[in-house]
CSV table of N, CA and C in Angstrom, one decimal:
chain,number,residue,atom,x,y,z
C,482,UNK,N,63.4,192.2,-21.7
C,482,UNK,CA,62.5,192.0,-20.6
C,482,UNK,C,63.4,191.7,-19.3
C,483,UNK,N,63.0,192.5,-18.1
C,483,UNK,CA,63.8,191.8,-16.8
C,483,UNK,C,62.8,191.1,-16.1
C,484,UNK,N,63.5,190.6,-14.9
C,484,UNK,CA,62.4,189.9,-14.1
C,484,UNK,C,61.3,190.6,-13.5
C,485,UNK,N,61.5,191.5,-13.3
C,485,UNK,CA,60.5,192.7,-12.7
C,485,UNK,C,58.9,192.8,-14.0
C,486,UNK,N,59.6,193.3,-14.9
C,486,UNK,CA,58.5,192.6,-16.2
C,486,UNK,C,57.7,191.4,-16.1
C,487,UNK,N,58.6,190.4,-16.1
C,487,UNK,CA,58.4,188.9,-16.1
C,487,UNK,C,57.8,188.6,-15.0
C,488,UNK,N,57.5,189.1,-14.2
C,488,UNK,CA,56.3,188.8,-13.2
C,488,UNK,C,55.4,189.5,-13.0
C,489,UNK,N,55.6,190.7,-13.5
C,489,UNK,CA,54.2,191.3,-14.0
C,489,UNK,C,53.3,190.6,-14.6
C,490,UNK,N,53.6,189.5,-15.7
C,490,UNK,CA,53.1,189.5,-16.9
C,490,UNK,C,52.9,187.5,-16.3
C,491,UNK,N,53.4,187.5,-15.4
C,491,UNK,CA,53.3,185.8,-14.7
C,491,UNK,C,52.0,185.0,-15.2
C,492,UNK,N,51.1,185.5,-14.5
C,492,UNK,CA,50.0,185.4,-14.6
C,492,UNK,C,48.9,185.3,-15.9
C,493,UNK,N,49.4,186.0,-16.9
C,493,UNK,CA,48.8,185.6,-18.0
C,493,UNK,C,49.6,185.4,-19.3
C,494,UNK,N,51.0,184.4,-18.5
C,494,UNK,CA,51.6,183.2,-18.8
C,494,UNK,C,51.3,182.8,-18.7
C,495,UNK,N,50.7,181.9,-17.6
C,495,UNK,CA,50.0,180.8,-16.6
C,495,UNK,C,48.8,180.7,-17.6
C,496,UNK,N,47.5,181.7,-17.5
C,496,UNK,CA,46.4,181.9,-18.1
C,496,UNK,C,46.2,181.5,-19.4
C,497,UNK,N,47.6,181.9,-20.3
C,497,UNK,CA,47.7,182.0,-22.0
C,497,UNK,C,47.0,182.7,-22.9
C,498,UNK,N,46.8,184.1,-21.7
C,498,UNK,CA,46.2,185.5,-22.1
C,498,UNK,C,47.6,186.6,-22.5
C,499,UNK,N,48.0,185.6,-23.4
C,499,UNK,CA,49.6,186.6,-23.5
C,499,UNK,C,49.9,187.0,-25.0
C,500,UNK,N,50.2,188.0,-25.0
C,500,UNK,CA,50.0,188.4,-26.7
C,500,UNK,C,51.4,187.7,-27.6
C,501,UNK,N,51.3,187.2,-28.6
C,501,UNK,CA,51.9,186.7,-29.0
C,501,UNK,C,53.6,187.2,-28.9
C,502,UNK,N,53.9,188.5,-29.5
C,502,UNK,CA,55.3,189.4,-29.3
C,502,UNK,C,55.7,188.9,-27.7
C,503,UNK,N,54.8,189.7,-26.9
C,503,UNK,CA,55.4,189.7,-25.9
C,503,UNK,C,55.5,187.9,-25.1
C,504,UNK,N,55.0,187.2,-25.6
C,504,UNK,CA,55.4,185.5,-25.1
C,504,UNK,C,56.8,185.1,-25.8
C,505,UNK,N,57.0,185.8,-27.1
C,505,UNK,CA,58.2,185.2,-27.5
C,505,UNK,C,59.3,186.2,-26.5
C,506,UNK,N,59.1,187.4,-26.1
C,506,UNK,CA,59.6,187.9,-25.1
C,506,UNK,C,60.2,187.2,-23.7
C,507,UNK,N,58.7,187.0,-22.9
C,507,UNK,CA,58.8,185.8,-22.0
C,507,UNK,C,59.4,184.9,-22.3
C,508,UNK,N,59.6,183.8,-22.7
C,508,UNK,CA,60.1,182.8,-23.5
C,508,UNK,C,61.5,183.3,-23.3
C,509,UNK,N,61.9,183.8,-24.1
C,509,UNK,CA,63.6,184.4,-24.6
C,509,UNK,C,63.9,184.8,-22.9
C,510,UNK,N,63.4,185.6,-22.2
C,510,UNK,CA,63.8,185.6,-20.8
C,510,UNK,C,64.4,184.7,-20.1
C,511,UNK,N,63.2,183.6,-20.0
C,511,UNK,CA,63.2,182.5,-19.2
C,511,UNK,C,64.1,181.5,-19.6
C,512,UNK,N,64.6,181.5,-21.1
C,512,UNK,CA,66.1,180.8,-21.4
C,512,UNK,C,67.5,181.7,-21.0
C,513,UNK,N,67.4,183.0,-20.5
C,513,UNK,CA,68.4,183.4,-20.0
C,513,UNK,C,68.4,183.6,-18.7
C,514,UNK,N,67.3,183.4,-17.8
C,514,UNK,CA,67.2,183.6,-16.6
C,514,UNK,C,66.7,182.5,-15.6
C,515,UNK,N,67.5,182.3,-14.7
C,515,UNK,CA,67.5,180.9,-14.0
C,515,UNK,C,66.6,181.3,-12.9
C,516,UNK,N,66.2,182.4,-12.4
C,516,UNK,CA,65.5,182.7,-11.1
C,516,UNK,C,64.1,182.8,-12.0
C,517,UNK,N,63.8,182.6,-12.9
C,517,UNK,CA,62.7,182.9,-13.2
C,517,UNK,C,62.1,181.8,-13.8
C,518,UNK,N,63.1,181.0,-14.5
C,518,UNK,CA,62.9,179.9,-14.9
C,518,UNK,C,62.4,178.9,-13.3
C,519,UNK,N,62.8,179.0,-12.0
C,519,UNK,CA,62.5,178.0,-11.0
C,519,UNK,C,60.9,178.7,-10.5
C,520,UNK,N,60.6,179.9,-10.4
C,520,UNK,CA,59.5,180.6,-10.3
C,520,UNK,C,58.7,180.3,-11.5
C,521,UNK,N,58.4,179.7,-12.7
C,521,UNK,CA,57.9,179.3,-13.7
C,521,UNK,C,57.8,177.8,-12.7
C,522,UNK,N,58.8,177.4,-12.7
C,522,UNK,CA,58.5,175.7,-12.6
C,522,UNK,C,57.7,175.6,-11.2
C,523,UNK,N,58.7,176.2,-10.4
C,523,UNK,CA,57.3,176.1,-8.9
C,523,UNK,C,56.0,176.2,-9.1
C,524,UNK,N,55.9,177.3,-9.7
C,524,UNK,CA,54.7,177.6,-9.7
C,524,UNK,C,53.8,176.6,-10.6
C,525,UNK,N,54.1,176.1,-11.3
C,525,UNK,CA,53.8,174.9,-12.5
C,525,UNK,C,53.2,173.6,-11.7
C,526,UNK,N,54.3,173.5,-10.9
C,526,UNK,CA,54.3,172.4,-10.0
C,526,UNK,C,53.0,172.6,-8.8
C,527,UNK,N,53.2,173.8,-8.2
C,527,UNK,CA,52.5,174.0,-7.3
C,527,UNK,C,50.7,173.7,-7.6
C,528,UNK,N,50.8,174.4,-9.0
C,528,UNK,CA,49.2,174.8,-9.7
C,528,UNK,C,48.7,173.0,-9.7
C,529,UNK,N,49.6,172.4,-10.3
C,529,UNK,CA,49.3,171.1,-10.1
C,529,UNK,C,48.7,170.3,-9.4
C,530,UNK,N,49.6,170.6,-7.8
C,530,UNK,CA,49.3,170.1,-6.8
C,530,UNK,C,47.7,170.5,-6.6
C,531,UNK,N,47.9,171.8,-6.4
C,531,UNK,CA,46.6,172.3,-5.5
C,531,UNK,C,45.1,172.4,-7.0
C,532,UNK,N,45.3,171.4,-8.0
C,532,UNK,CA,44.2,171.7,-9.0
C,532,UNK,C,42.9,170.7,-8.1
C,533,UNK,N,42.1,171.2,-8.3
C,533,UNK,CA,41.0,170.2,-7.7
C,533,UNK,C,40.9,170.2,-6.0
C,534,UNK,N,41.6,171.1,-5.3
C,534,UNK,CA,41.7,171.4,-3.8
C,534,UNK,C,40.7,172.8,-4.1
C,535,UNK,N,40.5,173.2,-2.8
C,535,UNK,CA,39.6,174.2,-2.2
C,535,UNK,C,40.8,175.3,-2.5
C,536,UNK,N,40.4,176.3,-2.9
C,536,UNK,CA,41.1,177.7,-2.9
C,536,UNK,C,41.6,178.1,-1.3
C,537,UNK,N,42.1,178.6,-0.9
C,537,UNK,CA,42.9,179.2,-0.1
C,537,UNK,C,43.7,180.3,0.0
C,538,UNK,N,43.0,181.2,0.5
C,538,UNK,CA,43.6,183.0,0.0
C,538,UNK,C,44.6,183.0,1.6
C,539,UNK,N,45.5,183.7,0.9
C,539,UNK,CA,46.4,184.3,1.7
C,539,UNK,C,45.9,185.4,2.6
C,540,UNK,N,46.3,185.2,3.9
C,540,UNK,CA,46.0,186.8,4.5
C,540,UNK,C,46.8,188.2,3.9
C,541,UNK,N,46.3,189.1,3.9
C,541,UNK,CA,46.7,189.8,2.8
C,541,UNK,C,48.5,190.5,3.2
C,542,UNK,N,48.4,190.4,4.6
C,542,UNK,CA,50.1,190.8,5.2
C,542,UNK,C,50.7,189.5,4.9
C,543,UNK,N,50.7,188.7,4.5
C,543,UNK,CA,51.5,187.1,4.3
C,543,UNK,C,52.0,187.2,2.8
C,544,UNK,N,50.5,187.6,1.8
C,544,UNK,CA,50.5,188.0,0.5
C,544,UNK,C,51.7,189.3,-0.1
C,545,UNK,N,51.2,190.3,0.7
C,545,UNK,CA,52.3,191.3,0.5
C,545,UNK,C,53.9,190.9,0.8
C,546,UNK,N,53.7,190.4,2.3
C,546,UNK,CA,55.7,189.8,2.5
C,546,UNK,C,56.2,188.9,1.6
C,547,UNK,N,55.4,188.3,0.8
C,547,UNK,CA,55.7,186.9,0.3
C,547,UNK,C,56.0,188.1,-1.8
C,548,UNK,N,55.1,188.8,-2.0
C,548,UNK,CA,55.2,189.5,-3.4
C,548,UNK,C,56.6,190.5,-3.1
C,549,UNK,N,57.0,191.0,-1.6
C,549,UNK,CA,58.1,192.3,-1.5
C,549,UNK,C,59.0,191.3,-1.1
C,550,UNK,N,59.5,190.3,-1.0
C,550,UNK,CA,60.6,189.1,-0.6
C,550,UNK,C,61.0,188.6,-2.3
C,551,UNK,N,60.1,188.3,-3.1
C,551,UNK,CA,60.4,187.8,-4.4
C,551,UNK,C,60.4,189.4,-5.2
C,552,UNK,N,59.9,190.1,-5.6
C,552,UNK,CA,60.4,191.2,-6.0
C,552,UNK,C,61.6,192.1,-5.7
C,553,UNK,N,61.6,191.5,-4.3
C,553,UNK,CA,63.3,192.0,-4.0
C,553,UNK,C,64.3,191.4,-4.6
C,554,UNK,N,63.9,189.9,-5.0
C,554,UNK,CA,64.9,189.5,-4.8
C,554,UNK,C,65.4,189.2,-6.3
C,555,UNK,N,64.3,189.6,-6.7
C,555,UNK,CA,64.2,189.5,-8.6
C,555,UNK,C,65.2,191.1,-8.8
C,556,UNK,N,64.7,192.2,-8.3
C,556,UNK,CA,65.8,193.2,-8.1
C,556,UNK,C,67.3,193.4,-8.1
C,557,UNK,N,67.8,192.1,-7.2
C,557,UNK,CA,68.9,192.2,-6.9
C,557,UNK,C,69.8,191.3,-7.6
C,558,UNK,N,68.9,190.3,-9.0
C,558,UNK,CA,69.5,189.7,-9.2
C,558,UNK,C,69.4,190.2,-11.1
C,559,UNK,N,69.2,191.1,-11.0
C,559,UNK,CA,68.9,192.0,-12.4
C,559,UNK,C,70.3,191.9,-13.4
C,560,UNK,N,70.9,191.9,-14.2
C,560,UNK,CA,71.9,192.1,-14.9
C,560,UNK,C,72.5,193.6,-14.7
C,561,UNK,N,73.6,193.4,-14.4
C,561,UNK,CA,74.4,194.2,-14.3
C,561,UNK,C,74.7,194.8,-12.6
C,562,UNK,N,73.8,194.4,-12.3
C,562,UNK,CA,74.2,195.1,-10.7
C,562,UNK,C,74.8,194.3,-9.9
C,563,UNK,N,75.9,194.7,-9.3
C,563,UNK,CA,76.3,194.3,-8.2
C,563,UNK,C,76.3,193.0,-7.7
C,564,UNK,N,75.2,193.0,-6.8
C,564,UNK,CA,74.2,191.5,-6.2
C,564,UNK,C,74.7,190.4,-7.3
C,565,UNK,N,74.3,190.8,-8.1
C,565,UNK,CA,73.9,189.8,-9.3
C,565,UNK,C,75.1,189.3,-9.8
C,566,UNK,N,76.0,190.0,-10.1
C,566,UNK,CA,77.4,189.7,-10.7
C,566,UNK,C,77.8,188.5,-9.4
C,567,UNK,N,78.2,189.2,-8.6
C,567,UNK,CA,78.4,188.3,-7.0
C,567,UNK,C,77.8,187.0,-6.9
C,568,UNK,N,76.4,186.8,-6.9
C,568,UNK,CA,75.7,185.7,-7.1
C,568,UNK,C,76.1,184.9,-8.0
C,569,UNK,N,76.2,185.4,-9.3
C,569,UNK,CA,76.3,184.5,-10.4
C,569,UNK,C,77.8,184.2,-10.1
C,570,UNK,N,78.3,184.8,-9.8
C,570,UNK,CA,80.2,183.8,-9.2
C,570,UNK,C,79.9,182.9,-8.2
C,571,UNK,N,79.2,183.4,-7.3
C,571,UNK,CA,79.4,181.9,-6.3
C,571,UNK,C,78.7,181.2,-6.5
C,572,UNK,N,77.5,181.4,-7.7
C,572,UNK,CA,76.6,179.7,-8.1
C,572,UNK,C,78.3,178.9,-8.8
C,573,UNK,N,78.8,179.9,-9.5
C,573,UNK,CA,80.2,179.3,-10.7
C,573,UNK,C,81.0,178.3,-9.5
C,574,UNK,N,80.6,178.8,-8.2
C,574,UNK,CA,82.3,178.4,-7.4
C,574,UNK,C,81.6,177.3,-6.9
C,575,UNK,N,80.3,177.1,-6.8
C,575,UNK,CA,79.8,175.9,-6.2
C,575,UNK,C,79.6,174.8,-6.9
């Protein structure tokens, strides 16, 4: 599974509408992947916060910049490319 999978399938993580195979999938991801694991926890955190508040929808151009900003960036941080190698050195050098 890449991240690109892994947030497809976000949502019914969260839910616990996730078929058993594919959770140990998820799971196994999210112990090898650090950008996914902090998008698990925000989101964790966030749900928290806002449980028992008024819903609040996104306008839907805020919604889209905000899903092509994290899909990009889940892209670029994919195994094996480029971005990603680079990245994972300078988290090392910091």
């Amino acid at each position: 599974m890449n991240c690109t999978e892994f947030l497809a399938k976000l949502t019914d993580y969260f839910d616990g509408q996730i078929d058993p195979n594919l959770l140990a999938e998820v799971k196994q991801h999210l112990c090898s992947c650090h950008h996914c694991e902090v998008v698990v926890d925000t989101t964790r955190k966030t749900i928290d916060i806002y449980r028992g508040h008024e819903p609040y929808d996104l306008p839907e151009d805020v919604s889209t910049r905000l899903r092509s900003a994290i899909m990009a960036r889940c892209k670029s941080c994919e195994p094996g490319k480029p971005e990603a190698v680079s990245a994972s050195k300078a988290r090392k050098k910091s």
